[in-house]
mmCIF file of C-alpha atoms and ligand atoms in Angstrom:
data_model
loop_
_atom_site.group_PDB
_atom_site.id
_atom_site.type_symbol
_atom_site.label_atom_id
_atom_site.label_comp_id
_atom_site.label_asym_id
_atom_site.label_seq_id
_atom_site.Cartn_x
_atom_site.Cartn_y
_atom_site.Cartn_z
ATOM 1 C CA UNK A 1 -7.681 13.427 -59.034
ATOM 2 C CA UNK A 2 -4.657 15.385 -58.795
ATOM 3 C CA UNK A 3 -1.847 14.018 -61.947
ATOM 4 C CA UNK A 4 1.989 15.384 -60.565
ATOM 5 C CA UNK A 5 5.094 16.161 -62.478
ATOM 6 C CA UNK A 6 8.417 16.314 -60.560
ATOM 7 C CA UNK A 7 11.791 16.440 -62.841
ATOM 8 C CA UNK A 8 13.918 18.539 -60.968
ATOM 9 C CA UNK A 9 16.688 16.700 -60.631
ATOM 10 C CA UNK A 10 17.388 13.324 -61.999
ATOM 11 C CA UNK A 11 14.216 10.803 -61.917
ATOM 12 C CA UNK A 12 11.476 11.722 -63.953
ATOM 13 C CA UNK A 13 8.278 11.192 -61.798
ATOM 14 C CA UNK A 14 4.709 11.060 -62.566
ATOM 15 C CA UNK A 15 2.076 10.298 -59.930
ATOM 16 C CA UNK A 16 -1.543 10.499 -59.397
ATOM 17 C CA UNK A 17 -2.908 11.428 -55.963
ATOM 18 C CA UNK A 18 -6.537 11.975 -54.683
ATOM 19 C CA UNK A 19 -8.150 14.927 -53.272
ATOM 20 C CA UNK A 20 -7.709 12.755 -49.999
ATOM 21 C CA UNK A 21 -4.167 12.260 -50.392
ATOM 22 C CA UNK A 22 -4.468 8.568 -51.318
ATOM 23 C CA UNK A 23 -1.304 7.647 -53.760
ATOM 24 C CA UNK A 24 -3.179 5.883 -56.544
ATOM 25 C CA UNK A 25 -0.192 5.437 -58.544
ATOM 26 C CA UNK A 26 3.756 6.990 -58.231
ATOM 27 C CA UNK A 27 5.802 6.344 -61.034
ATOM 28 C CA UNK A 28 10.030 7.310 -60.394
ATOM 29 C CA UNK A 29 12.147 6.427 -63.719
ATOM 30 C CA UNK A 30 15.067 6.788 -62.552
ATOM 31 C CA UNK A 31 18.050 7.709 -64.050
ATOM 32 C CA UNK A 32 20.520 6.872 -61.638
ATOM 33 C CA UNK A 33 22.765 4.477 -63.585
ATOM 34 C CA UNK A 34 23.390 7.015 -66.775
ATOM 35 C CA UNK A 35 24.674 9.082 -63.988
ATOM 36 C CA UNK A 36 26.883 7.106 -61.924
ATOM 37 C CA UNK A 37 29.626 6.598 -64.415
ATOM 38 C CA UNK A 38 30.519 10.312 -64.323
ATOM 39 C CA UNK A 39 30.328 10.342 -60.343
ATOM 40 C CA UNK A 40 27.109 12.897 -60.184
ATOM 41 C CA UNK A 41 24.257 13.916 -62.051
ATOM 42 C CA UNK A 42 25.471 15.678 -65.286
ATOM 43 C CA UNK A 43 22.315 18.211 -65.732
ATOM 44 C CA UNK A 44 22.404 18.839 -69.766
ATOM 45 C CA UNK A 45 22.119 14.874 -69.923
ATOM 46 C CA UNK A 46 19.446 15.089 -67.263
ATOM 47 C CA UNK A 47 17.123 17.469 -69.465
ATOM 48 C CA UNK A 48 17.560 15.253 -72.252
ATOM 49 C CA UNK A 49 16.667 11.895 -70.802
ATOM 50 C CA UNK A 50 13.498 13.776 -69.023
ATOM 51 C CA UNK A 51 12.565 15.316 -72.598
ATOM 52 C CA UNK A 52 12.263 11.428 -73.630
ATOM 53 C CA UNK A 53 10.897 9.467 -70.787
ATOM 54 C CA UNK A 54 8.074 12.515 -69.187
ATOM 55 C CA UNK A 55 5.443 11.309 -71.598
ATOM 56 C CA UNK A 56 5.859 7.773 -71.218
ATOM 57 C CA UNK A 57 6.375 7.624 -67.300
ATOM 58 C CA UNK A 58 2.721 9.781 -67.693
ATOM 59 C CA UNK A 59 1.284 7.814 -69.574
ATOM 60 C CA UNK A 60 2.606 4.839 -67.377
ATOM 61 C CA UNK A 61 1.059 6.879 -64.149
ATOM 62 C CA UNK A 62 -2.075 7.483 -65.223
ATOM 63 C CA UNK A 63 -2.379 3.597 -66.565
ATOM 64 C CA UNK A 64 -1.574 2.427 -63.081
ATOM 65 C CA UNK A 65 -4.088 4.673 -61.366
ATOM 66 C CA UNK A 66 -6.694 2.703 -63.766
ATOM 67 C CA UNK A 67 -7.287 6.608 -64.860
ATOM 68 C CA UNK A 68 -7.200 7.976 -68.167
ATOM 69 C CA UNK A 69 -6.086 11.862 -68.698
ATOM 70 C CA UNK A 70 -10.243 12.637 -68.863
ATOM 71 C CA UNK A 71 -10.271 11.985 -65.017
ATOM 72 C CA UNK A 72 -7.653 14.388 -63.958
ATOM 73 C CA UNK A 73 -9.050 17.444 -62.357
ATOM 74 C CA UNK A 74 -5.498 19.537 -61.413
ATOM 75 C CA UNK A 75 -2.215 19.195 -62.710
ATOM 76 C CA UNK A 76 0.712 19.573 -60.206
ATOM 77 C CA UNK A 77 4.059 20.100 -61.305
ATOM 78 C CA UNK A 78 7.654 21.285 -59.243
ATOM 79 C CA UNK A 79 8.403 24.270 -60.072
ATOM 80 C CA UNK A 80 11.999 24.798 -58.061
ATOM 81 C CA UNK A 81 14.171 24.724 -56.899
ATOM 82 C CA UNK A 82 16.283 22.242 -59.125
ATOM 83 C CA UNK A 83 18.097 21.818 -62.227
ATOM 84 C CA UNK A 84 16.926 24.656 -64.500
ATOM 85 C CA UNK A 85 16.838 22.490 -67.696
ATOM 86 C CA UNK A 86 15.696 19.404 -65.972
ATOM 87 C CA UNK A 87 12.872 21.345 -64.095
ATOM 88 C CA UNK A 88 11.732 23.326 -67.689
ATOM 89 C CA UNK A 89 10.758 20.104 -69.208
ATOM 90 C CA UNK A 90 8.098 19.012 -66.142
ATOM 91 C CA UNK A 91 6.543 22.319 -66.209
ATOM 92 C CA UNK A 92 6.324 22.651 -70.081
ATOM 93 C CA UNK A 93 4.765 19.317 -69.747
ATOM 94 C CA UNK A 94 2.302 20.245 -67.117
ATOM 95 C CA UNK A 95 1.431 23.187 -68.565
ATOM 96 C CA UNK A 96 0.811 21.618 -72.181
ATOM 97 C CA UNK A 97 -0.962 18.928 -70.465
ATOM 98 C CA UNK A 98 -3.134 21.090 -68.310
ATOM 99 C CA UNK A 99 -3.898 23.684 -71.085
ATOM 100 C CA UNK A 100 -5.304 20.992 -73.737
ATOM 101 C CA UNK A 101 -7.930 20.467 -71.335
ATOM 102 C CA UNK A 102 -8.868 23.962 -69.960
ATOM 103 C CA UNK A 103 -7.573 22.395 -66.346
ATOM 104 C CA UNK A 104 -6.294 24.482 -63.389
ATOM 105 C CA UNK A 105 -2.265 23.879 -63.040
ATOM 106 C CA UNK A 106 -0.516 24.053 -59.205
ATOM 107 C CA UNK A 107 2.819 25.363 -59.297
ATOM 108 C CA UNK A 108 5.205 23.178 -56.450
ATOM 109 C CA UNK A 109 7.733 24.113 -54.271
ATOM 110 C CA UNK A 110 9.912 21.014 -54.500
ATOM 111 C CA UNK A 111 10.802 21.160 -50.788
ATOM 112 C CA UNK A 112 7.435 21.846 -49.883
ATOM 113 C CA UNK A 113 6.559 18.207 -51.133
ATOM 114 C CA UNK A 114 9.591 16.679 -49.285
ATOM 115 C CA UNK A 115 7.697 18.389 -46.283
ATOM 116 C CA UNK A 116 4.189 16.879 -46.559
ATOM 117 C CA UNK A 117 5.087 13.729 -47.794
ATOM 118 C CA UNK A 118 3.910 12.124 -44.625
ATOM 119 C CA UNK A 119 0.438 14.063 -44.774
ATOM 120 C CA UNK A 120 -0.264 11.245 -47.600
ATOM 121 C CA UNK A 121 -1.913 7.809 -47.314
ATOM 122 C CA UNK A 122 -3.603 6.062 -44.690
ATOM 123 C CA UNK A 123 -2.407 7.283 -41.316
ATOM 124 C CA UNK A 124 -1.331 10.902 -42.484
ATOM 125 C CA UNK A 125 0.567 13.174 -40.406
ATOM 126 C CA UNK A 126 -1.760 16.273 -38.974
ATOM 127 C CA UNK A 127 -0.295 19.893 -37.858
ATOM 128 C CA UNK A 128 1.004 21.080 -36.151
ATOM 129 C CA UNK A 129 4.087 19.025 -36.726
ATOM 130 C CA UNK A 130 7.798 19.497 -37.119
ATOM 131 C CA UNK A 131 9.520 18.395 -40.204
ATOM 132 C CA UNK A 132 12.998 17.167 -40.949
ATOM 133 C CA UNK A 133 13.981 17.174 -44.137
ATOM 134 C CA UNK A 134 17.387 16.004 -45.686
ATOM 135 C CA UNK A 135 18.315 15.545 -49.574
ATOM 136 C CA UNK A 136 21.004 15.618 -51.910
ATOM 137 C CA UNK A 137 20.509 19.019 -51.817
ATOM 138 C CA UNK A 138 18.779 20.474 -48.651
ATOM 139 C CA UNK A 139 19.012 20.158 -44.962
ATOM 140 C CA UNK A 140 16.530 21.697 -42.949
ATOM 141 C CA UNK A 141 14.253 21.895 -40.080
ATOM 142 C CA UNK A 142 11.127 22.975 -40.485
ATOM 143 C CA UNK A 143 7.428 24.184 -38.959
ATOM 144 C CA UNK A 144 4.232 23.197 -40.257
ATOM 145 C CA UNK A 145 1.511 24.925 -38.470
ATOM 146 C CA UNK A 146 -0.945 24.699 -41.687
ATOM 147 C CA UNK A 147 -0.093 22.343 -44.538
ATOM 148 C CA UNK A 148 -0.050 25.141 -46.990
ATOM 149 C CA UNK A 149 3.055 26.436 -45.359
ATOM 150 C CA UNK A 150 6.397 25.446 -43.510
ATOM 151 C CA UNK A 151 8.789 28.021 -41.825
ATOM 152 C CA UNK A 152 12.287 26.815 -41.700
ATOM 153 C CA UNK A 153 13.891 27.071 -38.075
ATOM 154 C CA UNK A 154 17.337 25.960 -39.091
ATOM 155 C CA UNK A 155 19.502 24.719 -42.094
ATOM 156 C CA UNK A 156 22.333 23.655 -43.303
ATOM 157 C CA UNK A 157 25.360 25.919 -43.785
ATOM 158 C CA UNK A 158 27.153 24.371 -46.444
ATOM 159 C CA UNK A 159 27.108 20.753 -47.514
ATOM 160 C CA UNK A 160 23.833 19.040 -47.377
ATOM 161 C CA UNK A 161 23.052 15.780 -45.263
ATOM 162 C CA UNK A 162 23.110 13.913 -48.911
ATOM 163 C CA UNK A 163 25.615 15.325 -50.550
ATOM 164 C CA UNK A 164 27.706 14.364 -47.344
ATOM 165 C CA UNK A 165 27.075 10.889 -48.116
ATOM 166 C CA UNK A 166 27.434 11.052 -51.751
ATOM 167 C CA UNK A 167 31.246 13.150 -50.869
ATOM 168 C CA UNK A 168 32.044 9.976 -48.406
ATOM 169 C CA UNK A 169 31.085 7.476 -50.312
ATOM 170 C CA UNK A 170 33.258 8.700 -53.042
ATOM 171 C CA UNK A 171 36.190 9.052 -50.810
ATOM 172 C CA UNK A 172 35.158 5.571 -49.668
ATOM 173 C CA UNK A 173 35.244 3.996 -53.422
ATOM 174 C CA UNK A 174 31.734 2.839 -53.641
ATOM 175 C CA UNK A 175 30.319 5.596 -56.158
ATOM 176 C CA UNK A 176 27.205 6.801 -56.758
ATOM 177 C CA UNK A 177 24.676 7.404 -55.230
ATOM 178 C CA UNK A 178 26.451 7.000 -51.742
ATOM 179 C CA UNK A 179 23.784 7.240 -49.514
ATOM 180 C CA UNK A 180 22.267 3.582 -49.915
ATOM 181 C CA UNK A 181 26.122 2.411 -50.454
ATOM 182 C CA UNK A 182 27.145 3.614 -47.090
ATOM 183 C CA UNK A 183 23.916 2.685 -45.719
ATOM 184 C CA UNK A 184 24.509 -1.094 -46.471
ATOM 185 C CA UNK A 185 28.699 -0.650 -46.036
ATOM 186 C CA UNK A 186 28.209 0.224 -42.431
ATOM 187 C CA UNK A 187 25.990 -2.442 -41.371
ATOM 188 C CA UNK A 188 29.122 -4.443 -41.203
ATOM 189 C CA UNK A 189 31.261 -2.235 -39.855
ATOM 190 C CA UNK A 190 31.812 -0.539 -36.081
ATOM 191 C CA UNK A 191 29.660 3.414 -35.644
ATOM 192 C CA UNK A 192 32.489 3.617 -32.779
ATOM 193 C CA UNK A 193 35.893 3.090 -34.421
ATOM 194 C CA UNK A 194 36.367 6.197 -35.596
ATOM 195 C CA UNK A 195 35.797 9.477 -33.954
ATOM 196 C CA UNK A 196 34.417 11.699 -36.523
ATOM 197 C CA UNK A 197 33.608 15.440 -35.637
ATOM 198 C CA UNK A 198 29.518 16.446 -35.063
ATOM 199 C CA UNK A 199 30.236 20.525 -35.712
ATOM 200 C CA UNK A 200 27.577 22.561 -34.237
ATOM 201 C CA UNK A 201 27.183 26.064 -35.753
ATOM 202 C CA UNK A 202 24.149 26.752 -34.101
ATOM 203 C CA UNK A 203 21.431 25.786 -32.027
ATOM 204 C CA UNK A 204 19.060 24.683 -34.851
ATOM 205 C CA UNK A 205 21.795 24.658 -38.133
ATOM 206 C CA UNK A 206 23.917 22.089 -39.569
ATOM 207 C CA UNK A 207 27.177 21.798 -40.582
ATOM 208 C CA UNK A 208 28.790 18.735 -42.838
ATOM 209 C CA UNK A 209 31.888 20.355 -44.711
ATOM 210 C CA UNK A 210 34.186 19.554 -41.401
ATOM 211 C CA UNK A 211 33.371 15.889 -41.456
ATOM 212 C CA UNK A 212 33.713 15.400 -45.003
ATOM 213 C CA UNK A 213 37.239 17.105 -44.544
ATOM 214 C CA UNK A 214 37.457 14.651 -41.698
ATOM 215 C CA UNK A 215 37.074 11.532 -43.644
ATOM 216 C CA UNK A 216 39.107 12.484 -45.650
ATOM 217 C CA UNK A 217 42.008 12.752 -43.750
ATOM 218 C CA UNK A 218 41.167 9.315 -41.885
ATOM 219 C CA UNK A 219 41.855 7.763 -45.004
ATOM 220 C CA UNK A 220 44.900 9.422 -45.934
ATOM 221 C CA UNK A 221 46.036 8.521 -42.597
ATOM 222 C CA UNK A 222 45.314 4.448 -43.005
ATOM 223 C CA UNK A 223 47.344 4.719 -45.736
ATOM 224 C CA UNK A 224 46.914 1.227 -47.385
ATOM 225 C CA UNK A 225 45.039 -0.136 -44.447
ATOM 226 C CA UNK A 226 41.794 2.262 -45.995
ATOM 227 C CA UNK A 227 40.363 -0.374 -47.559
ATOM 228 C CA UNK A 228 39.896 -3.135 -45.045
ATOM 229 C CA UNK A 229 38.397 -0.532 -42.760
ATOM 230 C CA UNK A 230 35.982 1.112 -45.204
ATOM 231 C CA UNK A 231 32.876 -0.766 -42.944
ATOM 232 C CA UNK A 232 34.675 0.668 -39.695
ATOM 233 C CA UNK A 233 35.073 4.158 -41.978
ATOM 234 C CA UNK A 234 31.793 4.201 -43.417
ATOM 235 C CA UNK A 235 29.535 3.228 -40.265
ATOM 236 C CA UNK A 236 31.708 5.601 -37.969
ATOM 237 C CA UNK A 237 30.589 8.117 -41.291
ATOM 238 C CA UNK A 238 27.292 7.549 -41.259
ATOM 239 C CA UNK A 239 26.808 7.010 -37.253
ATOM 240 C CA UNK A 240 28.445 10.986 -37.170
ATOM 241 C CA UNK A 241 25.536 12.681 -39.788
ATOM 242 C CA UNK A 242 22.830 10.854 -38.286
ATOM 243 C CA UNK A 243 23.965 11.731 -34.562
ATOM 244 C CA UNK A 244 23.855 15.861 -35.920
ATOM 245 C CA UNK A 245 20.530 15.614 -37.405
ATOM 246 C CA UNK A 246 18.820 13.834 -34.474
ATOM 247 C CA UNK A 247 20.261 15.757 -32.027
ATOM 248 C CA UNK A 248 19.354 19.205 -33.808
ATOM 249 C CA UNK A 249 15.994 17.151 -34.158
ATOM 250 C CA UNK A 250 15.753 16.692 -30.597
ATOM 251 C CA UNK A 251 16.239 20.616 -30.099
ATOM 252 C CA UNK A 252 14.121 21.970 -31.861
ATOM 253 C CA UNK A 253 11.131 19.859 -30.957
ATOM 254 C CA UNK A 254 11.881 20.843 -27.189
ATOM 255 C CA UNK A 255 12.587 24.515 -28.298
ATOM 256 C CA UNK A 256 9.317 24.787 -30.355
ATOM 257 C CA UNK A 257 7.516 21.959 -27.636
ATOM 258 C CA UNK A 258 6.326 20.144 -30.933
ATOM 259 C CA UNK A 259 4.376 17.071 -30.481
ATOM 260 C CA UNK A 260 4.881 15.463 -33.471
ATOM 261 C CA UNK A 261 7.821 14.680 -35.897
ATOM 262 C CA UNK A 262 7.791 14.123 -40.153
ATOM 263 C CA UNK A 263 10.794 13.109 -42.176
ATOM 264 C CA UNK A 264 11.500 13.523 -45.846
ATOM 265 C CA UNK A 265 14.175 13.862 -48.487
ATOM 266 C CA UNK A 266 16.750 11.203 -49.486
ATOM 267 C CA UNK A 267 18.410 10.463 -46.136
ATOM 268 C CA UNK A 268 14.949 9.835 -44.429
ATOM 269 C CA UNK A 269 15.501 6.291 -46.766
ATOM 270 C CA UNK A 270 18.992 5.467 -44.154
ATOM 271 C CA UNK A 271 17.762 2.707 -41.898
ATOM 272 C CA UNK A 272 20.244 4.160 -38.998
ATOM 273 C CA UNK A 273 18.235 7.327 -39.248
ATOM 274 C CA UNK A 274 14.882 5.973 -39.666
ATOM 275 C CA UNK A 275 15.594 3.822 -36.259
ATOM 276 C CA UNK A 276 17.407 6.807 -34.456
ATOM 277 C CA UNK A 277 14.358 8.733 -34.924
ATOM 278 C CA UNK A 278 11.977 6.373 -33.736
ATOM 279 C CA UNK A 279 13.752 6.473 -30.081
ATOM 280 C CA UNK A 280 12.451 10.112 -29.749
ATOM 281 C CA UNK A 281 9.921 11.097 -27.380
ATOM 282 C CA UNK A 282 7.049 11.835 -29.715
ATOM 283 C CA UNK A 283 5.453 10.110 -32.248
ATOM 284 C CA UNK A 284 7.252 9.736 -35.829
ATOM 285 C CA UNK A 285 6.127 9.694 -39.143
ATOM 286 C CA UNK A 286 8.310 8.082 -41.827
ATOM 287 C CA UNK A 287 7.382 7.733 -45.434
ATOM 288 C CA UNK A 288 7.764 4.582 -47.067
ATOM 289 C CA UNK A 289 11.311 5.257 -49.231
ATOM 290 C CA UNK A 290 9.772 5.837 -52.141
ATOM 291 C CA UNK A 291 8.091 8.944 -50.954
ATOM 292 C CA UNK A 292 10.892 9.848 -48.986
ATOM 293 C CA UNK A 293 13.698 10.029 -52.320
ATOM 294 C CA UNK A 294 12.445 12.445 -54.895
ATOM 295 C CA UNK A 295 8.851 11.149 -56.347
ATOM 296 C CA UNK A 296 5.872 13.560 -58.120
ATOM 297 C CA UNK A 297 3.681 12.072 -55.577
ATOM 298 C CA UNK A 298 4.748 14.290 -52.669
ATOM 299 C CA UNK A 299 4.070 17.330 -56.059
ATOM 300 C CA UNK A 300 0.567 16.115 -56.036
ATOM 301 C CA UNK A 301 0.178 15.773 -52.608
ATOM 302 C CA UNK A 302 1.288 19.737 -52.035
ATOM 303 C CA UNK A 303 -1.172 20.913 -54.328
ATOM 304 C CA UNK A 304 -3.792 19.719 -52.643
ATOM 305 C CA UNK A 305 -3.033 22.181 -50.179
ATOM 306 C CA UNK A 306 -2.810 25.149 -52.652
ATOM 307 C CA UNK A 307 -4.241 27.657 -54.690
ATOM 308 C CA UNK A 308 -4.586 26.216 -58.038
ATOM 309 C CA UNK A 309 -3.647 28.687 -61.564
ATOM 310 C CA UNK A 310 -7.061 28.693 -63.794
ATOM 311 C CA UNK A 311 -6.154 28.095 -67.667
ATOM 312 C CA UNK A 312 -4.644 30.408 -69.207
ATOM 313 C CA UNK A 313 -2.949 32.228 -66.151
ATOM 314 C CA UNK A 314 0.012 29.493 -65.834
ATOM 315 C CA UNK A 315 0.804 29.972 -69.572
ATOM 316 C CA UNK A 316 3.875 32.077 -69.242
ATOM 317 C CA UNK A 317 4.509 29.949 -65.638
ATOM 318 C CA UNK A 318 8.566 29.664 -65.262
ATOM 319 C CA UNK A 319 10.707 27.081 -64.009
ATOM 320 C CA UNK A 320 12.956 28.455 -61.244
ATOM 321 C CA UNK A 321 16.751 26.956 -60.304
ATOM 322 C CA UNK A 322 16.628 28.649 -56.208
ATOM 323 C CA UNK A 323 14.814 28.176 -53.540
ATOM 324 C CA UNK A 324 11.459 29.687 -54.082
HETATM 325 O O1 KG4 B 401 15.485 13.747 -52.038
HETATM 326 P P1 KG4 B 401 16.453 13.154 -53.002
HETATM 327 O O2 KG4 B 401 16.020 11.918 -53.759
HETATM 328 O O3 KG4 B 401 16.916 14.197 -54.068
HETATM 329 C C1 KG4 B 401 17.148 15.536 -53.755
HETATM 330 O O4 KG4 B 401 16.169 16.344 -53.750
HETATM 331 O O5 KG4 B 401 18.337 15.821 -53.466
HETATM 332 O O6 KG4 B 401 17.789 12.835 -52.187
HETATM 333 C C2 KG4 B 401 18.895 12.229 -52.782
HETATM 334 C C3 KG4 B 401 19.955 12.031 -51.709
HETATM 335 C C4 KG4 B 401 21.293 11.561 -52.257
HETATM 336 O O7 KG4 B 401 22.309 12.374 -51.720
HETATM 337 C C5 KG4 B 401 21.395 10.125 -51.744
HETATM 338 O O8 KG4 B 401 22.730 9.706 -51.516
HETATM 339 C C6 KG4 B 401 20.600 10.210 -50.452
HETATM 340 O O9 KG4 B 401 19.515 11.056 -50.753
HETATM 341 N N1 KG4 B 401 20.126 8.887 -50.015
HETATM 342 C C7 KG4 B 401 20.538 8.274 -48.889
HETATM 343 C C8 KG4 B 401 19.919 7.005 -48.859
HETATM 344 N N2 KG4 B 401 19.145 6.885 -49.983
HETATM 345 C C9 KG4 B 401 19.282 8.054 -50.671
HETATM 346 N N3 KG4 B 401 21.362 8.699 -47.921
HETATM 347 C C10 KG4 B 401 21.580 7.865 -46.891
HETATM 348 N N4 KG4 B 401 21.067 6.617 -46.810
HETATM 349 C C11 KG4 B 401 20.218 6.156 -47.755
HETATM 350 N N5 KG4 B 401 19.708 4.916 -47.656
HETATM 351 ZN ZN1 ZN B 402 14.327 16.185 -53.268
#
């Protein structure tokens, strides 16, 4: 049994995962609503509430996995990229965790998890596949030949898929996190009312800074009529991200003649994306949301695919804030 750590941004997660990549037990505290009345996660305040929930949302994993800390073979924690002081308190709490036992520890790329979350549970995902992954704070496209590994065939150039959402939604009034607020905004509005811009700086990259700019503007112009058309805004929004990653999506599955498709990160959880992606030409694996929005599960689940540290070579282990 694999026990995972993931605090690198702002839900403290603690999961416990089989060798098999069965998910006996995925624990997100999330801190969401400390957040939202300053508009975005505030990262010294993240650290903090981490520091006091990690041992109890462990505890609370390993009680749910009917395990006790005697059955864990490996501890998995994220290692980066994140929040610095949010990510130092999951790996000083792996490591303490791992070394008062003796057990091997498994270092994380936080993306990496995002990109095997659908190699987990019953019908899991098997390479060669391609992945699309889009959080708060990625956007990518990536290439998993082996499990161990992904190479990324395009990205974002600025703003990422989330943050997109979280910018609109703010421009739109409905705070934070936007995502799920535009999400359930645009189900009563029109995707065709307003004709928002779907940049294209490359064959395989993204681009969201124009439409943010774009939404902005559409707003100004309404002038006081903004607010009866924030469905019309916020559908048209949300119907202009999904349309660039699908259709970047759809190249690089014919470029690289992929057969299969994974999504992960935060915006895999919008149901326009999650059905747009289901009318490609090759089969689709979507996590359930919980595995798609950040979760130690998808930590756990990476490890099993990796070279574990033996005690004591992860002592003097560091967190790291970039991309690894
Ligand atoms: O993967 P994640 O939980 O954290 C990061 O690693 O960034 O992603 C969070 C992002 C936020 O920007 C949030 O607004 C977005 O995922 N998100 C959504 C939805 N649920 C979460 N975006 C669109 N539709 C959703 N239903
Ligand atoms: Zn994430």
């Amino acid at each position: 049994m694999i026990l995972g750590l993931e605090t690198s941004c702002d839900d403290t997660c603690a999961a416990v995962v089989s060798e098999e990549g069965q998910v006996a037990s995925n624990v997100i505290a999330s801190q969401g609503l400390l957040h939202a009345r300053y508009g975005g996660v505030v990262p010294e305040i993240a650290s903090r509430h981490h520091l006091e929930l990690v041992d109890a949302v462990t505890a609370d994993a390993l009680e749910r996995a009917g395990v006790r800390l005697d059955d864990i073979d490996t501890v998995a924690v994220t290692r980066g990229p994140g929040l610095i002081g949010a990510l130092l308190v999951g790996v000083s709490s792996a490591k303490a965790l791992a070394a008062a036992r003796g057990l091997p520890l498994v270092p994380v790329d936080h993306l990496h998890g995002h990109v095997v979350a659908s190699t987990l549970g019953d019908h899991p995902v098997e390479p060669p596949y391609l992945c699309l992954v889009a959080s708060g704070g990625h956007t990518f496209l990536a290439r998993v030949d082996e499990p161990a590994r992904y190479e990324v065939l395009g990205q974002t150039l600025d703003d990422a898929a989330g943050e997109a959402f979280d910018k609109g939604a703010r421009l739109l009034g409905l705070g934070y996190p936007g995502g799920p607020a535009i999400d359930r905004l645009a189900r009563e509005g029109d995707p065709e009312a307003f004709d928002f811009p779907r940049s294209a700086p490359g064959e395989l990259d993204f681009s969201f800074s124009g439409l943010k700019t774009a939404l902005l503007y559409a707003i100004r112009d309404l002038g006081d009529a903004a607010e009866s058309r924030a469905a019309d805004l916020a559908a048209s929004y949300q119907r202009a991200i999904v349309d660039a990653l699908v259709s970047r999506t759809r190249a690089a599955l014919r470029r690289e003649g992929a057969e299969r498709l994974a999504i992960g990160g935060g915006v895999a959880a919008n149901s326009e994306l999650r059905e747009a992606v289901g009318r490609l030409d090759v089969p689709v694996w979507v996590p359930p949301v919980e595995l798609c929005t950040d979760n130690a599960a998808m930590i756990a689940g990476a490890a099993r695919f990796l070279e574990p540290l033996p005690y004591p070579e992860y002592l003097d282990l560091d967190a790291t804030a970039r991309r690894l």
